[in-house]
Amino acid sequence: GQNIDQPTEMTATEGAIVQINCTYQTSGFNGLFWYQQHAGEAPTFLSYNVLDGLEEKGRFSSFLSRSKGYSYLLLKELQMKDSASYLCAVRDSNYQLIWGAGTKLIIKP
Amino acid sequence: DTAVSQTPKYLVTQMGNDKSIKCEQNLGHDTMYWYKQDSKKFLKIMFSYNNKELIINETVPNRFSPKSPDKAHLNLHINSLELGDSAVYFCASSQGTSSSGANVLTFGAGSRLTVL
């Protein structure tokens, strides 16, 4: 079967750095996405990786290793508003998006 | 100026009833989707339409029927509601189909359905 694994919950301190990992086993690979979802709201797009390496976008960076079936989302200079769930999703060989359950990130002052 | 809007935001109803959720996007996107997010927070694709044509129809009960009158609208009708249908239903849209480039999804705010 197809599987996306992420930690259920993480806690970090305001101003610090946090890395949220995602490992996947899917039928083929056609890109990996990270979305942010605040409680009770819609998911919003953060990043897309299709080649190995690091993609940087302001305070957020996303890394991909296709050979390891692994990605991480790195959040720097954490702010209270970064408290949210972070969803990892992989597009498989049929171009279907397979979603992880998300990592709930709690930021403490 | 809402990009993807869905109504109602909350829906509480009895088992056995029939209900509809409406979705509209003003982004000019060609593809629209319905997702179900259950209590474990997994997002599961239910349907996808491209220019009013059904392109994805995952294994959902046939009590669920999508209708796309035009490419800006994708409504979801549910017959004979069951307790297990309680979830948050998200409408989404994208510029192209799932095989085109990054194909970023823009989601609506969600419709929380509670079946009693």
XYZ file of C-alpha atoms in Angstrom:
225
model
C 0.000 0.000 0.000
C 0.921 3.650 -0.139
C 1.999 5.395 3.011
C 3.073 8.827 4.189
C 4.543 9.099 7.694
C 4.922 12.276 9.691
C 5.213 12.863 13.438
C 1.810 13.534 14.964
C 2.845 16.521 17.025
C 5.906 18.687 17.676
C 6.591 21.546 20.065
C 9.073 24.369 19.523
C 9.919 27.750 20.985
C 9.263 31.117 19.392
C 12.351 32.318 17.517
C 13.826 28.832 17.211
C 14.165 26.444 14.240
C 12.128 23.269 13.741
C 12.396 20.450 11.197
C 9.322 18.399 10.314
C 10.133 15.096 8.643
C 8.094 13.157 6.126
C 8.848 9.679 4.799
C 6.897 8.071 2.023
C 6.352 4.745 0.278
C 4.314 5.263 -2.864
C 3.755 3.689 -6.247
C 6.036 5.994 -8.179
C 6.861 9.620 -7.501
C 5.877 12.793 -9.324
C 6.500 15.471 -6.757
C 6.105 16.217 -3.061
C 4.094 19.036 -1.540
C 3.898 20.730 1.834
C 0.735 22.502 2.911
C -0.015 24.463 6.086
C -3.393 24.115 7.785
C -4.429 26.310 10.691
C -7.086 24.821 12.967
C -10.511 25.024 11.385
C -9.164 26.472 8.155
C -8.252 25.347 4.663
C -4.838 23.916 3.781
C -2.629 26.442 1.980
C 0.295 25.636 -0.295
C 3.822 26.072 1.071
C 6.264 24.263 -1.206
C 6.796 21.778 -4.023
C 9.838 19.534 -4.601
C 10.292 17.251 -7.563
C 14.108 17.107 -7.744
C 16.519 16.246 -4.935
C 17.783 19.122 -2.863
C 16.705 22.116 -0.897
C 14.113 24.694 -1.942
C 14.210 27.882 0.096
C 11.351 30.322 0.438
C 11.883 32.959 3.073
C 11.699 31.444 6.544
C 10.552 28.092 5.123
C 12.706 25.545 3.281
C 11.849 22.096 2.000
C 14.276 19.277 1.256
C 13.804 16.140 -0.821
C 15.752 12.899 -1.202
C 13.982 10.636 -3.675
C 16.365 7.713 -3.129
C 15.518 7.740 0.594
C 11.811 8.506 0.198
C 12.332 11.402 2.559
C 11.539 15.075 2.851
C 11.653 17.677 5.553
C 10.180 21.120 6.064
C 12.444 23.529 7.922
C 10.907 26.529 9.636
C 13.257 29.246 10.904
C 12.699 32.181 13.260
C 9.478 30.632 14.475
C 6.535 32.918 15.128
C 3.389 32.213 17.118
C 1.379 32.330 13.878
C 3.332 29.277 12.651
C 1.293 27.153 15.067
C -0.597 24.924 12.640
C -0.649 21.481 11.101
C 1.811 20.793 8.298
C 0.674 18.296 5.692
C 3.031 16.333 3.465
C 1.573 14.996 0.207
C 3.161 12.907 -2.553
C 1.965 12.596 -6.140
C 2.246 8.979 -7.245
C 2.756 7.374 -10.648
C -0.927 7.933 -11.476
C -0.562 11.600 -10.507
C -2.826 11.041 -7.510
C -2.009 12.984 -4.342
C -1.415 10.805 -1.302
C -1.663 12.805 1.930
C -0.068 12.336 5.324
C -2.133 12.957 8.449
C -0.171 16.111 9.180
C 2.116 17.251 11.977
C 0.601 19.570 14.537
C 3.213 22.173 15.432
C 2.820 23.965 18.760
C 4.858 27.119 19.286
C 5.528 28.231 22.850
C 6.641 31.737 23.876
C -12.908 38.368 -3.452
C -12.924 34.832 -2.048
C -11.070 32.441 -4.360
C -12.827 29.158 -3.524
C -16.047 29.467 -1.592
C -18.178 26.653 -0.280
C -21.485 26.687 1.557
C -22.638 25.884 4.099
C -19.704 26.072 6.517
C -21.536 23.961 9.085
C -24.224 21.374 8.525
C -25.923 19.331 11.237
C -28.497 16.812 10.107
C -30.166 13.526 10.943
C -29.275 10.113 9.582
C -31.149 9.282 6.419
C -31.474 12.876 5.216
C -30.213 14.203 1.885
C -27.970 17.272 1.806
C -25.913 19.306 -0.637
C -22.727 21.328 -0.355
C -22.011 23.963 -2.972
C -18.638 25.131 -4.241
C -17.639 27.960 -6.532
C -14.226 29.239 -7.642
C -13.450 32.578 -9.286
C -9.822 31.788 -10.162
C -10.520 30.665 -13.715
C -9.161 27.216 -12.856
C -9.979 24.254 -15.068
C -10.050 21.526 -12.416
C -12.089 21.191 -9.233
C -12.016 18.590 -6.482
C -13.871 17.319 -3.462
C -11.864 16.036 -0.519
C -12.984 14.461 2.738
C -10.955 15.081 5.916
C -11.868 12.653 8.642
C -11.262 12.802 12.393
C -7.720 11.475 11.905
C -7.031 14.465 9.644
C -6.265 12.461 6.503
C -7.332 14.224 3.323
C -8.893 11.780 0.866
C -9.795 12.646 -2.703
C -13.376 11.873 -3.603
C -13.937 13.411 -7.024
C -12.173 15.575 -9.556
C -13.651 17.398 -12.532
C -11.772 19.007 -15.396
C -13.804 21.433 -17.499
C -17.043 19.893 -16.214
C -15.911 16.331 -16.995
C -15.346 13.738 -14.294
C -11.699 12.622 -14.258
C -11.304 11.095 -10.802
C -13.956 9.082 -9.035
C -12.473 7.337 -6.057
C -14.198 4.512 -4.280
C -16.914 6.400 -2.487
C -20.472 5.168 -1.891
C -22.814 6.011 -4.740
C -24.841 7.990 -2.219
C -22.334 10.750 -3.046
C -22.974 12.441 -6.368
C -21.012 15.407 -7.695
C -22.490 17.839 -10.171
C -20.588 20.391 -12.213
C -22.907 22.776 -14.097
C -19.894 24.731 -15.368
C -16.165 24.751 -14.726
C -16.507 27.317 -11.922
C -18.902 25.188 -9.855
C -18.732 21.723 -8.353
C -21.501 20.730 -5.981
C -21.687 17.635 -3.811
C -24.980 15.920 -3.082
C -25.223 13.226 -0.435
C -28.216 10.892 -0.144
C -29.279 8.853 2.878
C -26.670 10.303 5.219
C -24.930 7.934 7.625
C -23.047 8.552 10.874
C -19.742 7.748 9.140
C -20.263 10.609 6.716
C -19.497 13.072 9.521
C -16.318 14.872 8.462
C -15.034 18.113 7.005
C -15.494 18.304 3.249
C -13.106 20.526 1.315
C -13.595 21.808 -2.172
C -10.426 22.730 -4.086
C -9.394 23.911 -7.518
C -6.232 23.967 -9.628
C -5.140 25.507 -12.899
C -4.437 22.229 -14.663
C -4.949 18.540 -14.044
C -3.008 16.498 -11.521
C -0.378 15.611 -14.137
C 0.488 19.170 -15.058
C 3.480 20.738 -13.338
C 3.185 21.611 -9.680
C -0.609 21.785 -9.952
C -1.045 23.685 -6.698
C -4.428 23.253 -5.050
C -6.418 26.179 -3.679
C -8.831 24.978 -1.023
C -12.135 26.338 0.198
C -12.654 26.915 3.921
C -14.344 23.551 4.405
C -17.833 22.381 5.308
C -18.162 20.539 8.605
C -20.896 17.922 8.310
C -22.254 16.326 11.474
C -24.703 13.472 11.136
C -26.708 12.656 14.267
